[in-house]
N, CA and C atoms as an extended XYZ file, in Angstrom:
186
Properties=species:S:1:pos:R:3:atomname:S:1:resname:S:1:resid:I:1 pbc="F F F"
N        32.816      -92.154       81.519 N   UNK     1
C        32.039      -91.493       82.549 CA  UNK     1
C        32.465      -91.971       83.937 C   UNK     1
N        32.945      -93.324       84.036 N   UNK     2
C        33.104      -93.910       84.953 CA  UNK     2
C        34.331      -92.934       85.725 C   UNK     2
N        35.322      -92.902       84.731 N   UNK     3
C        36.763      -92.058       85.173 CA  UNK     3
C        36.515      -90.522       86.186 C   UNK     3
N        35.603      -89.741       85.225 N   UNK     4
C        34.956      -88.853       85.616 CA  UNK     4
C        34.229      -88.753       87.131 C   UNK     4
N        33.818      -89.476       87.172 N   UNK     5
C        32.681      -89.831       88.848 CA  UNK     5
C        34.226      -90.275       89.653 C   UNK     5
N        34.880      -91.051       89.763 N   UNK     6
C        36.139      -91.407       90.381 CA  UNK     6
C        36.663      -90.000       90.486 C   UNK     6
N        37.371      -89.672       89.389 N   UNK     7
C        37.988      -88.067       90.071 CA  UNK     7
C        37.284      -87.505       90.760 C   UNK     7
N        35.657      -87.178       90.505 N   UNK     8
C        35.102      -86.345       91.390 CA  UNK     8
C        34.845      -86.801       92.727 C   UNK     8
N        35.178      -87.918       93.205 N   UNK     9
C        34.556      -88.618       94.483 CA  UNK     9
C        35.805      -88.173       94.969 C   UNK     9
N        36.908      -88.462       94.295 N   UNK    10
C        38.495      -88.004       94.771 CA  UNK    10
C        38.075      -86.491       95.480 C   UNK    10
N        38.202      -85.576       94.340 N   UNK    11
C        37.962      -84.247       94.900 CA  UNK    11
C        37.327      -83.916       96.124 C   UNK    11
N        36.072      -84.744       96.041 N   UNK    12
C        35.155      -83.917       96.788 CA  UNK    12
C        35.441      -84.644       98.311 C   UNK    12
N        36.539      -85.688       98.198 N   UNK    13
C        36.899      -86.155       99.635 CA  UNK    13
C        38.106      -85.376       99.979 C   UNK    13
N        39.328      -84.674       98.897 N   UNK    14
C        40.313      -84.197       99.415 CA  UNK    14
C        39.539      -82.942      100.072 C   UNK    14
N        38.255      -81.992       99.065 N   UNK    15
C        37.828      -80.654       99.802 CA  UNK    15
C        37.159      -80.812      101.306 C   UNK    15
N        36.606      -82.367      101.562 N   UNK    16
C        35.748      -82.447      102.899 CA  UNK    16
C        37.034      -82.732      103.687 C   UNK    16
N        38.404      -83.191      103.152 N   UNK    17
C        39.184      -83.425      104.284 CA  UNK    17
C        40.096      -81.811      104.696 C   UNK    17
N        39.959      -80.981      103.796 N   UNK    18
C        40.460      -79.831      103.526 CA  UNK    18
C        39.660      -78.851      104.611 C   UNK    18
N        38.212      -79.200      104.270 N   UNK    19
C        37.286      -78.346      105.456 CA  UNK    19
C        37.630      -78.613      106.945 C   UNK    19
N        37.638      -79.572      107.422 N   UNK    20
C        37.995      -80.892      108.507 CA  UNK    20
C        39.282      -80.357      108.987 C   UNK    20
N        40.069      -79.876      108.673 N   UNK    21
C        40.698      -78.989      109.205 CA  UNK    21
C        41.264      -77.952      110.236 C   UNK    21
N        41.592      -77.875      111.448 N   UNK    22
C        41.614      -76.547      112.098 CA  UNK    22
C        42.944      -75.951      111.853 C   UNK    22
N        42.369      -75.060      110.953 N   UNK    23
C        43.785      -74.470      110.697 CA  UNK    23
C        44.085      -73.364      111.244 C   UNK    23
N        43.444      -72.908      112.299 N   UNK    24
C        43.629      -71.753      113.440 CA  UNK    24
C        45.388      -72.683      113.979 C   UNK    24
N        45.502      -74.071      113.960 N   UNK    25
C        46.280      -74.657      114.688 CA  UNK    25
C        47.688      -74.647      113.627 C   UNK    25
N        47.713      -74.098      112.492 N   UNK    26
C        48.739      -74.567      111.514 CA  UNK    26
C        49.328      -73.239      111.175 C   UNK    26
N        50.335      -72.650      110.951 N   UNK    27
C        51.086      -71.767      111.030 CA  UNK    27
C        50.765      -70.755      109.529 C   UNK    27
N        50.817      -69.426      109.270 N   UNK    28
C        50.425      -68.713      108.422 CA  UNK    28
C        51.065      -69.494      107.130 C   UNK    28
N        51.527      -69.902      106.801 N   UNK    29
C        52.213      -70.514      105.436 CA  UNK    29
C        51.335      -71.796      105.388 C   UNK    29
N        51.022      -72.610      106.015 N   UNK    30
C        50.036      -73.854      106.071 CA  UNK    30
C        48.915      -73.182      105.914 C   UNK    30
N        48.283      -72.387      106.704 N   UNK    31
C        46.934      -71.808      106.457 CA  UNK    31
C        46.810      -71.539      104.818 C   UNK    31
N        47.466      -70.530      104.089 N   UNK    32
C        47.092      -69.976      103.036 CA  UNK    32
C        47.031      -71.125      101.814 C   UNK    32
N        47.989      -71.971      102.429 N   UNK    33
C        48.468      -73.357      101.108 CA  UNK    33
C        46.757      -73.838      101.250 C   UNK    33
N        46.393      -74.223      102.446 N   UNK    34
C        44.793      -74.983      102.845 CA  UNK    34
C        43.817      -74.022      102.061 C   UNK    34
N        44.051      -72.591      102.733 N   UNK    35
C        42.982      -71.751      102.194 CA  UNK    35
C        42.933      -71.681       99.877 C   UNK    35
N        43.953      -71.761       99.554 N   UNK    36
C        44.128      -72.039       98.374 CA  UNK    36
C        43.835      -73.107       97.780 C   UNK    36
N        44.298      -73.993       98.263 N   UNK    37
C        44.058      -75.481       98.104 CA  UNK    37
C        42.358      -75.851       98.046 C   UNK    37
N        41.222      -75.272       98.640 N   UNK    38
C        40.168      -75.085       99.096 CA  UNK    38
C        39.531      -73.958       97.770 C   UNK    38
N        39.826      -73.347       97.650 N   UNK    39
C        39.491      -72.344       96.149 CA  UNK    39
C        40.006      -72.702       95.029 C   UNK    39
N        41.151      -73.505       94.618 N   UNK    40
C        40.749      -74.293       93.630 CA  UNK    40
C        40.242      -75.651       93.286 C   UNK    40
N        39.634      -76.252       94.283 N   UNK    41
C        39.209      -77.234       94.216 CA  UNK    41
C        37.638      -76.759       94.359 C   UNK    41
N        37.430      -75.808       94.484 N   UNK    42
C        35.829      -75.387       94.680 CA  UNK    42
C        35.468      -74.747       93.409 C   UNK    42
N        36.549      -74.359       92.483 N   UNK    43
C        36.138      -73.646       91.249 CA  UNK    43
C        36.518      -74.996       89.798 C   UNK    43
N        36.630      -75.769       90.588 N   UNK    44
C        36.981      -77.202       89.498 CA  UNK    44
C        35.362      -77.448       88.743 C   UNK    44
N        35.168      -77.686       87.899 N   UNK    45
C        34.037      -78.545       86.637 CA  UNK    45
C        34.203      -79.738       86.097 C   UNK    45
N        33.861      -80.866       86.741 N   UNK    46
C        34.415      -81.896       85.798 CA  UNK    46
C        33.419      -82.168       84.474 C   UNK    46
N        32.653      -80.984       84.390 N   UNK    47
C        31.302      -80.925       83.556 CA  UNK    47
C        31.687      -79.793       82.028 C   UNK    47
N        32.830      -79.520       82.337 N   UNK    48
C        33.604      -78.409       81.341 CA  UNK    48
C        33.464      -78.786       80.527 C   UNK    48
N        33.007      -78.783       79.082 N   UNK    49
C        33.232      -79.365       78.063 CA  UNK    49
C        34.762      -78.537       76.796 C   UNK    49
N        35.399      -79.083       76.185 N   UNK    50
C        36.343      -78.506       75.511 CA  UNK    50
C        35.292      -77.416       74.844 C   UNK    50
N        36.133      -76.726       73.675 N   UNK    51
C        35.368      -75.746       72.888 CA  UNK    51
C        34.718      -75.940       71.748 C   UNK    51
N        35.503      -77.170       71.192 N   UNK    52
C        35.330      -77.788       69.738 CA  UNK    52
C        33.918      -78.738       70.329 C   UNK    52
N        33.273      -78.462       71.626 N   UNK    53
C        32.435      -79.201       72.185 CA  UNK    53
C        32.111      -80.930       71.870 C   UNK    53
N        32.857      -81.344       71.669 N   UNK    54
C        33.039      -82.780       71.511 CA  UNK    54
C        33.340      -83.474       73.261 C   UNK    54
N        32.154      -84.249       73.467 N   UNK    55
C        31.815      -84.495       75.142 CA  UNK    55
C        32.741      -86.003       75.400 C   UNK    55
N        33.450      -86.487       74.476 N   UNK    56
C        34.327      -87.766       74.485 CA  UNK    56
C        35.404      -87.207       75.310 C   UNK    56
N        36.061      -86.083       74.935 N   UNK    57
C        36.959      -85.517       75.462 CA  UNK    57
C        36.988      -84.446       76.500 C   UNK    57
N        35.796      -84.259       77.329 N   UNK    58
C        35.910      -83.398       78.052 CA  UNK    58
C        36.604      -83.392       79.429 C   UNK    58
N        36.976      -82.282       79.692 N   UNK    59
C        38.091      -82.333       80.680 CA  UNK    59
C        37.802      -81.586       81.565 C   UNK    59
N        38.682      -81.247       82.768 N   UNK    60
C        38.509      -81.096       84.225 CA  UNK    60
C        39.000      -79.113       84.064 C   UNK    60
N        38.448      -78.228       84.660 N   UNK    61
C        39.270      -77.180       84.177 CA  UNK    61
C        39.931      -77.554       85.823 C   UNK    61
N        40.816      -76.408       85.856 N   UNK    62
C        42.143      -76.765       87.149 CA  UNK    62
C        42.761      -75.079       86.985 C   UNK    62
């Protein structure tokens, strides 16, 4: 569980540094990488459980 809370503290500091951002200032190819970068990190679960639902192994979807 411990691992779990670590990745997510990870995440949720790369998406607040991702917001933090002015990307009015970064060129159309930087923008879309940020704007992407920002939608999959907002559609992440570290609460996903596999299918065979066994919660030892549950994983991050991405």
């Amino acid at each position: 569980m411990e691992k779990q809370f670590k990745q997510g503290y990870r995440m949720h500091c790369v998406l607040s540094n991702l917001n933090r951002l002015d990307i009015d200032r970064l060129d159309d190819a930087d923008q879309e990488r940020v704007e992407t970068a920002r939608d999959l990190l907002e559609e992440v679960s570290l609460l996903t459980r596999p299918a065979n639902g066994d919660r030892a192994d549950a994983q991050a979807d991405s």
